[in-house]
PDB file of C-alpha atoms in Angstrom:
ATOM      1  CA  MET A  11      -4.033 -15.652  12.204  1.00 86.00           C
ATOM      2  CA  LYS A  12      -1.810 -13.326  10.225  1.00 96.00           C
ATOM      3  CA  ALA A  13       0.856 -14.582   7.842  1.00 97.00           C
ATOM      4  CA  ASP A  14       4.370 -14.211   9.245  1.00 97.00           C
ATOM      5  CA  ILE A  15       6.593 -13.312   6.310  1.00 98.00           C
ATOM      6  CA  LEU A  16      10.179 -12.738   7.424  1.00 97.00           C
ATOM      7  CA  GLY A  17       8.923 -11.271  10.689  1.00 97.00           C
ATOM      8  CA  VAL A  18       6.324  -9.002   9.072  1.00 98.00           C
ATOM      9  CA  LYS A  19       2.727  -9.804  10.036  1.00 98.00           C
ATOM     10  CA  VAL A  20       0.491  -9.655   6.956  1.00 98.00           C
ATOM     11  CA  ASP A  21      -3.306  -9.927   7.007  1.00 98.00           C
ATOM     12  CA  ARG A  22      -4.884 -12.799   5.098  1.00 97.00           C
ATOM     13  CA  GLU A  23      -8.243 -11.144   4.383  1.00 97.00           C
ATOM     14  CA  THR A  24      -9.603 -10.832   0.859  1.00 97.00           C
ATOM     15  CA  MET A  25     -10.158  -7.509  -0.854  1.00 98.00           C
ATOM     16  CA  ALA A  26     -13.852  -7.594   0.104  1.00 98.00           C
ATOM     17  CA  GLU A  27     -13.009  -8.253   3.757  1.00 98.00           C
ATOM     18  CA  THR A  28     -10.386  -5.493   3.764  1.00 98.00           C
ATOM     19  CA  LEU A  29     -12.872  -3.038   2.275  1.00 98.00           C
ATOM     20  CA  LEU A  30     -15.384  -3.923   4.976  1.00 98.00           C
ATOM     21  CA  LYS A  31     -12.842  -3.323   7.743  1.00 98.00           C
ATOM     22  CA  ILE A  32     -11.998   0.106   6.328  1.00 98.00           C
ATOM     23  CA  GLN A  33     -15.677   1.009   5.925  1.00 98.00           C
ATOM     24  CA  GLU A  34     -16.315   0.030   9.540  1.00 98.00           C
ATOM     25  CA  ALA A  35     -13.371   2.173  10.662  1.00 98.00           C
ATOM     26  CA  VAL A  36     -14.745   5.183   8.784  1.00 98.00           C
ATOM     27  CA  SER A  37     -18.248   4.630  10.165  1.00 97.00           C
ATOM     28  CA  SER A  38     -16.977   4.388  13.733  1.00 97.00           C
ATOM     29  CA  HIS A  39     -14.546   7.312  13.309  1.00 95.00           C
ATOM     30  CA  GLN A  40     -11.668   5.020  14.179  1.00 96.00           C
ATOM     31  CA  ALA A  41      -8.236   6.256  13.129  1.00 97.00           C
ATOM     32  CA  ILE A  42      -6.209   3.381  11.699  1.00 98.00           C
ATOM     33  CA  GLN A  43      -3.131   2.871   9.547  1.00 98.00           C
ATOM     34  CA  VAL A  44      -3.166   0.628   6.485  1.00 98.00           C
ATOM     35  CA  VAL A  45       0.141  -0.651   5.094  1.00 98.00           C
ATOM     36  CA  THR A  46       0.224  -2.232   1.646  1.00 98.00           C
ATOM     37  CA  ALA A  47       3.206  -4.554   2.069  1.00 98.00           C
ATOM     38  CA  ASN A  48       4.994  -5.537  -1.135  1.00 96.00           C
ATOM     39  CA  PRO A  49       8.157  -7.696  -1.294  1.00 96.00           C
ATOM     40  CA  GLU A  50      10.482  -4.674  -1.317  1.00 96.00           C
ATOM     41  CA  LEU A  51       8.927  -3.271   1.848  1.00 97.00           C
ATOM     42  CA  ILE A  52       9.003  -6.611   3.646  1.00 98.00           C
ATOM     43  CA  TYR A  53      12.615  -7.207   2.610  1.00 97.00           C
ATOM     44  CA  GLY A  54      13.553  -3.697   3.751  1.00 96.00           C
ATOM     45  CA  ALA A  55      11.892  -4.286   7.111  1.00 98.00           C
ATOM     46  CA  GLY A  56      14.303  -7.164   7.652  1.00 96.00           C
ATOM     47  CA  LYS A  57      17.127  -4.622   7.707  1.00 95.00           C
ATOM     48  CA  ASP A  58      15.304  -1.894   9.626  1.00 97.00           C
ATOM     49  CA  ALA A  59      13.901  -2.858  13.036  1.00 97.00           C
ATOM     50  CA  ARG A  60      11.993   0.422  13.389  1.00 97.00           C
ATOM     51  CA  LEU A  61      10.272  -0.044  10.035  1.00 98.00           C
ATOM     52  CA  LYS A  62       9.296  -3.601  10.955  1.00 98.00           C
ATOM     53  CA  GLN A  63       7.890  -2.374  14.270  1.00 98.00           C
ATOM     54  CA  LEU A  64       5.814   0.296  12.516  1.00 97.00           C
ATOM     55  CA  ILE A  65       4.421  -2.146   9.972  1.00 98.00           C
ATOM     56  CA  ASN A  66       3.525  -4.661  12.661  1.00 98.00           C
ATOM     57  CA  SER A  67       1.722  -1.958  14.659  1.00 98.00           C
ATOM     58  CA  ALA A  68      -0.590  -1.133  11.726  1.00 98.00           C
ATOM     59  CA  GLN A  69      -4.197  -2.247  12.093  1.00 98.00           C
ATOM     60  CA  ILE A  70      -4.236  -3.550   8.504  1.00 98.00           C
ATOM     61  CA  VAL A  71      -1.290  -4.899   6.502  1.00 98.00           C
ATOM     62  CA  THR A  72      -2.306  -6.139   3.063  1.00 98.00           C
ATOM     63  CA  PRO A  73      -0.442  -8.605   0.798  1.00 98.00           C
ATOM     64  CA  ASP A  74       0.596  -6.229  -1.980  1.00 97.00           C
ATOM     65  CA  GLY A  75       1.563  -8.386  -4.907  1.00 92.00           C
ATOM     66  CA  VAL A  76       1.803 -11.944  -6.139  1.00 93.00           C
ATOM     67  CA  GLY A  77       5.240 -12.272  -4.546  1.00 94.00           C
ATOM     68  CA  VAL A  78       3.765 -11.796  -1.083  1.00 97.00           C
ATOM     69  CA  VAL A  79       0.965 -14.267  -1.823  1.00 97.00           C
ATOM     70  CA  TRP A  80       3.584 -16.814  -2.957  1.00 96.00           C
ATOM     71  CA  ALA A  81       5.716 -16.192   0.143  1.00 98.00           C
ATOM     72  CA  ALA A  82       2.749 -16.611   2.483  1.00 97.00           C
ATOM     73  CA  LYS A  83       1.853 -19.961   0.911  1.00 96.00           C
ATOM     74  CA  ARG A  84       5.456 -21.129   0.964  1.00 97.00           C
ATOM     75  CA  LEU A  85       5.684 -20.327   4.680  1.00 97.00           C
ATOM     76  CA  GLY A  86       2.447 -22.135   5.518  1.00 95.00           C
ATOM     77  CA  TYR A  87       0.022 -19.183   5.645  1.00 96.00           C
ATOM     78  CA  PRO A  88      -2.155 -19.452   2.515  1.00 95.00           C
ATOM     79  CA  VAL A  89      -3.514 -16.107   1.326  1.00 95.00           C
ATOM     80  CA  GLU A  90      -6.479 -16.149  -1.018  1.00 92.00           C
ATOM     81  CA  GLU A  91      -5.613 -13.089  -3.080  1.00 95.00           C
ATOM     82  CA  ARG A  92      -3.349 -10.075  -3.303  1.00 95.00           C
ATOM     83  CA  VAL A  93      -4.595  -6.698  -2.080  1.00 98.00           C
ATOM     84  CA  THR A  94      -2.437  -4.079  -3.762  1.00 96.00           C
ATOM     85  CA  GLY A  95      -2.440  -0.360  -3.072  1.00 96.00           C
ATOM     86  CA  ILE A  96      -3.878   0.650  -6.433  1.00 96.00           C
ATOM     87  CA  ASP A  97      -6.536  -2.104  -6.381  1.00 96.00           C
ATOM     88  CA  LEU A  98      -7.543  -1.069  -2.872  1.00 98.00           C
ATOM     89  CA  VAL A  99      -7.861   2.591  -3.870  1.00 98.00           C
ATOM     90  CA  GLU A 100      -9.895   1.736  -6.968  1.00 97.00           C
ATOM     91  CA  ALA A 101     -12.199  -0.443  -4.869  1.00 98.00           C
ATOM     92  CA  LEU A 102     -12.639   2.280  -2.239  1.00 98.00           C
ATOM     93  CA  LEU A 103     -13.491   5.108  -4.653  1.00 98.00           C
ATOM     94  CA  PRO A 104     -17.064   3.995  -5.534  1.00 98.00           C
ATOM     95  CA  VAL A 105     -17.747   3.399  -1.833  1.00 98.00           C
ATOM     96  CA  ALA A 106     -16.407   6.856  -1.027  1.00 98.00           C
ATOM     97  CA  ALA A 107     -18.662   8.383  -3.676  1.00 98.00           C
ATOM     98  CA  GLU A 108     -21.727   6.560  -2.418  1.00 98.00           C
ATOM     99  CA  LYS A 109     -21.083   7.461   1.210  1.00 98.00           C
ATOM    100  CA  GLN A 110     -19.835  10.989   0.419  1.00 98.00           C
ATOM    101  CA  TRP A 111     -16.524  10.559   2.171  1.00 98.00           C
ATOM    102  CA  ARG A 112     -13.772  13.153   2.280  1.00 98.00           C
ATOM    103  CA  ILE A 113     -10.461  12.048   0.733  1.00 98.00           C
ATOM    104  CA  PHE A 114      -7.067  13.737   0.877  1.00 98.00           C
ATOM    105  CA  PHE A 115      -4.593  12.748  -1.839  1.00 98.00           C
ATOM    106  CA  LEU A 116      -1.006  13.317  -0.660  1.00 98.00           C
ATOM    107  CA  GLY A 117       2.035  12.493  -2.744  1.00 98.00           C
ATOM    108  CA  SER A 118       3.715  12.199  -6.130  1.00 97.00           C
ATOM    109  CA  GLN A 119       5.081  15.090  -8.189  1.00 96.00           C
ATOM    110  CA  PRO A 120       3.422  18.531  -8.262  1.00 97.00           C
ATOM    111  CA  GLY A 121       0.081  18.395 -10.046  1.00 97.00           C
ATOM    112  CA  VAL A 122      -0.209  14.602 -10.147  1.00 98.00           C
ATOM    113  CA  ALA A 123      -2.243  14.128  -6.958  1.00 98.00           C
ATOM    114  CA  GLU A 124      -4.660  16.852  -8.082  1.00 98.00           C
ATOM    115  CA  ARG A 125      -5.032  15.250 -11.512  1.00 98.00           C
ATOM    116  CA  ALA A 126      -5.571  11.822  -9.946  1.00 98.00           C
ATOM    117  CA  ALA A 127      -8.225  13.226  -7.608  1.00 98.00           C
ATOM    118  CA  GLN A 128      -9.989  15.070 -10.418  1.00 98.00           C
ATOM    119  CA  LYS A 129     -10.114  11.996 -12.654  1.00 98.00           C
ATOM    120  CA  ALA A 130     -11.348   9.859  -9.758  1.00 98.00           C
ATOM    121  CA  ALA A 131     -14.044  12.402  -8.883  1.00 98.00           C
ATOM    122  CA  GLU A 132     -15.184  12.558 -12.507  1.00 98.00           C
ATOM    123  CA  ARG A 133     -15.506   8.795 -12.592  1.00 97.00           C
ATOM    124  CA  TYR A 134     -17.092   8.498  -9.140  1.00 98.00           C
ATOM    125  CA  PRO A 135     -18.788  11.817  -8.302  1.00 98.00           C
ATOM    126  CA  GLY A 136     -19.923  12.223  -4.725  1.00 98.00           C
ATOM    127  CA  PHE A 137     -16.835  12.405  -2.536  1.00 98.00           C
ATOM    128  CA  GLN A 138     -15.037  15.598  -1.550  1.00 98.00           C
ATOM    129  CA  TRP A 139     -11.289  15.892  -1.989  1.00 98.00           C
ATOM    130  CA  GLN A 140      -8.184  17.943  -1.500  1.00 98.00           C
ATOM    131  CA  ALA A 141      -4.683  17.168  -2.702  1.00 98.00           C
ATOM    132  CA  ALA A 142      -1.041  18.097  -2.206  1.00 98.00           C
ATOM    133  CA  HIS A 143       2.181  16.886  -3.815  1.00 98.00           C
ATOM    134  CA  GLY A 144       4.854  14.960  -1.971  1.00 97.00           C
ATOM    135  CA  TYR A 145       7.763  17.325  -2.614  1.00 97.00           C
ATOM    136  CA  PHE A 146       7.227  19.473   0.463  1.00 97.00           C
ATOM    137  CA  SER A 147      10.099  20.793   2.531  1.00 95.00           C
ATOM    138  CA  ARG A 148      10.473  20.411   6.267  1.00 93.00           C
ATOM    139  CA  GLU A 149       9.438  24.071   6.620  1.00 96.00           C
ATOM    140  CA  GLU A 150       6.291  23.471   4.526  1.00 97.00           C
ATOM    141  CA  GLU A 151       5.288  20.299   6.336  1.00 97.00           C
ATOM    142  CA  GLN A 152       3.529  21.970   9.266  1.00 96.00           C
ATOM    143  CA  GLY A 153       1.296  23.954   6.917  1.00 97.00           C
ATOM    144  CA  LEU A 154       0.476  20.771   5.036  1.00 98.00           C
ATOM    145  CA  VAL A 155      -0.410  18.971   8.267  1.00 98.00           C
ATOM    146  CA  GLU A 156      -2.688  21.829   9.266  1.00 98.00           C
ATOM    147  CA  GLN A 157      -4.376  21.696   5.860  1.00 98.00           C
ATOM    148  CA  ILE A 158      -5.085  17.995   6.283  1.00 98.00           C
ATOM    149  CA  ARG A 159      -6.276  18.433   9.855  1.00 97.00           C
ATOM    150  CA  SER A 160      -8.598  21.282   8.821  1.00 98.00           C
ATOM    151  CA  PHE A 161     -10.058  19.227   5.945  1.00 98.00           C
ATOM    152  CA  LYS A 162     -10.819  16.298   8.297  1.00 98.00           C
ATOM    153  CA  PRO A 163     -10.561  13.530   5.693  1.00 98.00           C
ATOM    154  CA  ASP A 164     -12.178  10.153   6.148  1.00 98.00           C
ATOM    155  CA  LEU A 165      -9.360   8.703   4.060  1.00 98.00           C
ATOM    156  CA  LEU A 166      -5.811  10.012   3.781  1.00 98.00           C
ATOM    157  CA  LEU A 167      -4.126   8.395   0.778  1.00 98.00           C
ATOM    158  CA  VAL A 168      -0.362   8.718   1.219  1.00 98.00           C
ATOM    159  CA  GLY A 169       1.632   8.179  -1.954  1.00 98.00           C
ATOM    160  CA  LEU A 170       5.125   9.144  -0.846  1.00 97.00           C
ATOM    161  CA  GLY A 171       6.775   5.875  -1.815  1.00 95.00           C
ATOM    162  CA  ALA A 172       7.842   3.154   0.585  1.00 95.00           C
ATOM    163  CA  PRO A 173       9.144   3.320   3.221  1.00 97.00           C
ATOM    164  CA  ARG A 174       8.870   7.108   3.430  1.00 97.00           C
ATOM    165  CA  GLN A 175       5.075   6.978   3.424  1.00 98.00           C
ATOM    166  CA  GLU A 176       5.023   4.471   6.295  1.00 98.00           C
ATOM    167  CA  PHE A 177       7.345   6.575   8.435  1.00 98.00           C
ATOM    168  CA  TRP A 178       5.302   9.689   7.597  1.00 98.00           C
ATOM    169  CA  MET A 179       1.951   8.083   8.457  1.00 97.00           C
ATOM    170  CA  PHE A 180       3.159   6.831  11.807  1.00 97.00           C
ATOM    171  CA  SER A 181       4.728  10.164  12.712  1.00 97.00           C
ATOM    172  CA  HIS A 182       1.341  11.888  12.185  1.00 97.00           C
ATOM    173  CA  LEU A 183      -1.064   9.687  14.113  1.00 96.00           C
ATOM    174  CA  ASP A 184      -2.695  12.823  15.506  1.00 94.00           C
ATOM    175  CA  LEU A 185      -4.377  13.510  12.151  1.00 96.00           C
ATOM    176  CA  ASP A 186      -7.150  11.174  13.324  1.00 93.00           C
ATOM    177  CA  THR A 187      -7.995   9.560   9.988  1.00 97.00           C
ATOM    178  CA  ILE A 188      -7.697   6.281   8.102  1.00 98.00           C
ATOM    179  CA  SER A 189      -4.256   6.584   6.519  1.00 98.00           C
ATOM    180  CA  ILE A 190      -3.355   4.258   3.656  1.00 98.00           C
ATOM    181  CA  GLY A 191       0.070   3.933   2.038  1.00 98.00           C
ATOM    182  CA  VAL A 192      -0.612   3.742  -1.699  1.00 98.00           C
ATOM    183  CA  GLY A 193       2.820   4.018  -3.328  1.00 94.00           C
ATOM    184  CA  GLY A 194       2.637   5.110  -6.960  1.00 93.00           C
ATOM    185  CA  SER A 195      -1.137   4.774  -7.253  1.00 96.00           C
ATOM    186  CA  PHE A 196      -1.629   8.455  -8.110  1.00 97.00           C
ATOM    187  CA  ASP A 197       0.433   8.097 -11.298  1.00 95.00           C
ATOM    188  CA  ALA A 198      -1.888   5.286 -12.374  1.00 94.00           C
ATOM    189  CA  LEU A 199      -5.069   7.159 -11.403  1.00 97.00           C
ATOM    190  CA  ALA A 200      -3.832  10.265 -13.227  1.00 97.00           C
ATOM    191  CA  GLY A 201      -3.179   8.238 -16.378  1.00 93.00           C
ATOM    192  CA  ILE A 202       0.577   8.891 -16.338  1.00 91.00           C
ATOM    193  CA  ASN A 203       1.563   5.256 -15.856  1.00 78.00           C
ATOM    194  CA  LYS A 204      -1.081   3.029 -17.381  1.00 73.00           C
ATOM    195  CA  ARG A 205      -1.815  -0.266 -15.670  1.00 66.00           C
ATOM    196  CA  ALA A 206      -1.293  -3.542 -17.455  1.00 63.00           C
ATOM    197  CA  PRO A 207      -4.268  -4.958 -19.375  1.00 76.00           C
ATOM    198  CA  ARG A 208      -6.536  -7.090 -17.217  1.00 75.00           C
ATOM    199  CA  TRP A 209      -5.361 -10.348 -18.795  1.00 77.00           C
ATOM    200  CA  ILE A 210      -1.769  -9.563 -17.797  1.00 79.00           C
ATOM    201  CA  GLN A 211      -2.904  -8.762 -14.259  1.00 76.00           C
ATOM    202  CA  ASP A 212      -4.820 -12.052 -14.144  1.00 77.00           C
ATOM    203  CA  ILE A 213      -1.704 -14.111 -14.988  1.00 70.00           C
ATOM    204  CA  HIS A 214       0.280 -12.185 -12.358  1.00 68.00           C
ATOM    205  CA  LEU A 215       2.742 -10.538 -14.758  1.00 69.00           C
ATOM    206  CA  GLU A 216       1.873  -6.905 -14.073  1.00 74.00           C
ATOM    207  CA  TRP A 217       5.307  -6.448 -12.485  1.00 69.00           C
ATOM    208  CA  LEU A 218       6.961  -7.466 -15.796  1.00 67.00           C
ATOM    209  CA  TYR A 219       4.685  -5.158 -17.784  1.00 69.00           C
ATOM    210  CA  ARG A 220       5.652  -2.242 -15.523  1.00 68.00           C
ATOM    211  CA  LEU A 221       9.340  -3.101 -15.783  1.00 66.00           C
ATOM    212  CA  ILE A 222       9.208  -3.112 -19.598  1.00 75.00           C
ATOM    213  CA  ARG A 223       7.448   0.249 -19.632  1.00 74.00           C
ATOM    214  CA  GLN A 224       9.641   1.697 -16.864  1.00 71.00           C
ATOM    215  CA  PRO A 225      13.162   0.220 -17.150  1.00 76.00           C
ATOM    216  CA  SER A 226      14.275   2.491 -14.290  1.00 70.00           C
ATOM    217  CA  ARG A 227      12.434   0.095 -11.950  1.00 68.00           C
ATOM    218  CA  ILE A 228      15.152  -2.523 -12.482  1.00 70.00           C
ATOM    219  CA  LYS A 229      16.964  -1.538  -9.263  1.00 73.00           C
ATOM    220  CA  ARG A 230      13.778  -2.164  -7.274  1.00 73.00           C
ATOM    221  CA  GLN A 231      13.147  -5.441  -9.064  1.00 76.00           C
ATOM    222  CA  LEU A 232      16.580  -6.730  -8.072  1.00 83.00           C
ATOM    223  CA  VAL A 233      15.219  -7.026  -4.538  1.00 90.00           C
ATOM    224  CA  LEU A 234      12.778  -9.741  -5.656  1.00 90.00           C
ATOM    225  CA  PRO A 235      15.251 -12.630  -6.027  1.00 92.00           C
ATOM    226  CA  ARG A 236      16.805 -11.725  -2.666  1.00 95.00           C
ATOM    227  CA  PHE A 237      13.336 -11.666  -1.115  1.00 96.00           C
ATOM    228  CA  ALA A 238      12.514 -15.039  -2.684  1.00 95.00           C
ATOM    229  CA  TRP A 239      15.761 -16.583  -1.437  1.00 96.00           C
ATOM    230  CA  ARG A 240      15.116 -15.381   2.116  1.00 97.00           C
ATOM    231  CA  VAL A 241      11.617 -16.865   1.995  1.00 97.00           C
ATOM    232  CA  ILE A 242      12.921 -20.196   0.701  1.00 97.00           C
ATOM    233  CA  ARG A 243      15.618 -20.257   3.371  1.00 96.00           C
ATOM    234  CA  SER A 244      13.072 -19.410   6.067  1.00 96.00           C
ATOM    235  CA  SER A 245      10.718 -22.175   4.896  1.00 95.00           C
ATOM    236  CA  LYS A 246      13.585 -24.681   5.035  1.00 92.00           C
ATOM    237  CA  GLU A 247      14.433 -23.569   8.564  1.00 90.00           C
ATOM    238  CA  GLN A 248      10.771 -24.098   9.534  1.00 86.00           C
ATOM    239  CA  ALA A 249      10.901 -27.619   8.064  1.00 80.00           C
ATOM    240  CA  ARG A 250      14.066 -28.473   9.984  1.00 82.00           C
ATOM    241  CA  THR A 251      12.514 -27.161  13.209  1.00 80.00           C
ATOM    242  CA  ARG A 252       9.424 -29.336  12.721  1.00 76.00           C
ATOM    243  CA  LYS A 253      11.564 -32.428  12.121  1.00 74.00           C
ATOM    244  CA  ALA A 254      13.614 -31.756  15.239  1.00 73.00           C
ATOM    245  CA  ARG A 255      10.520 -31.721  17.462  1.00 68.00           C
TER     246      ARG A 255
END
């Protein structure tokens, strides 16, 4: 059973189980959409019915961040571990190299997706790739779509930022590929924004590390206490409902 977090249905599978589901989709040539749902996206879905509908129609919705893991537990749906966009990409790359998949990197500023793909291919040689930045105009979009369709990727990594990447993925279902929303993962893969040391990740303070290094993220981080309050309020409503029965 999926975790119901403020009306958003989030999968409870581990990273290993999520990887297996994606591998099976590639092997069976099944086109699916993968949403990496962090607190900001879930909170935003509470104010946008269309966004919530899109997320809940995805075949895989991962718990992206410790905040989502906490919320799931608080609401009575224990989740074993977080499955973030960047961790999922880094786990998929060696599999892609071994199985010689085709990966399209779409998003970020000009040159970043290409640099991310090149660095990934150097580290895990074996997969084929193409890349394009996320600053395309409406007039350029059709050419981009045709490029992706012609390349026939096994994986389409969409790093357009949430919720733009979710809306974009679901408006291009005809690309017939496994599409994964990966947020700012290309900046990390390209070495532009370095990830927190492993020990900081292990104590679940990567969000604080990123905030210190990128103070401009403060506006996004202000969503977190509002998200937490909504979760707490929802859990209290659940408790009252159980008592009333």
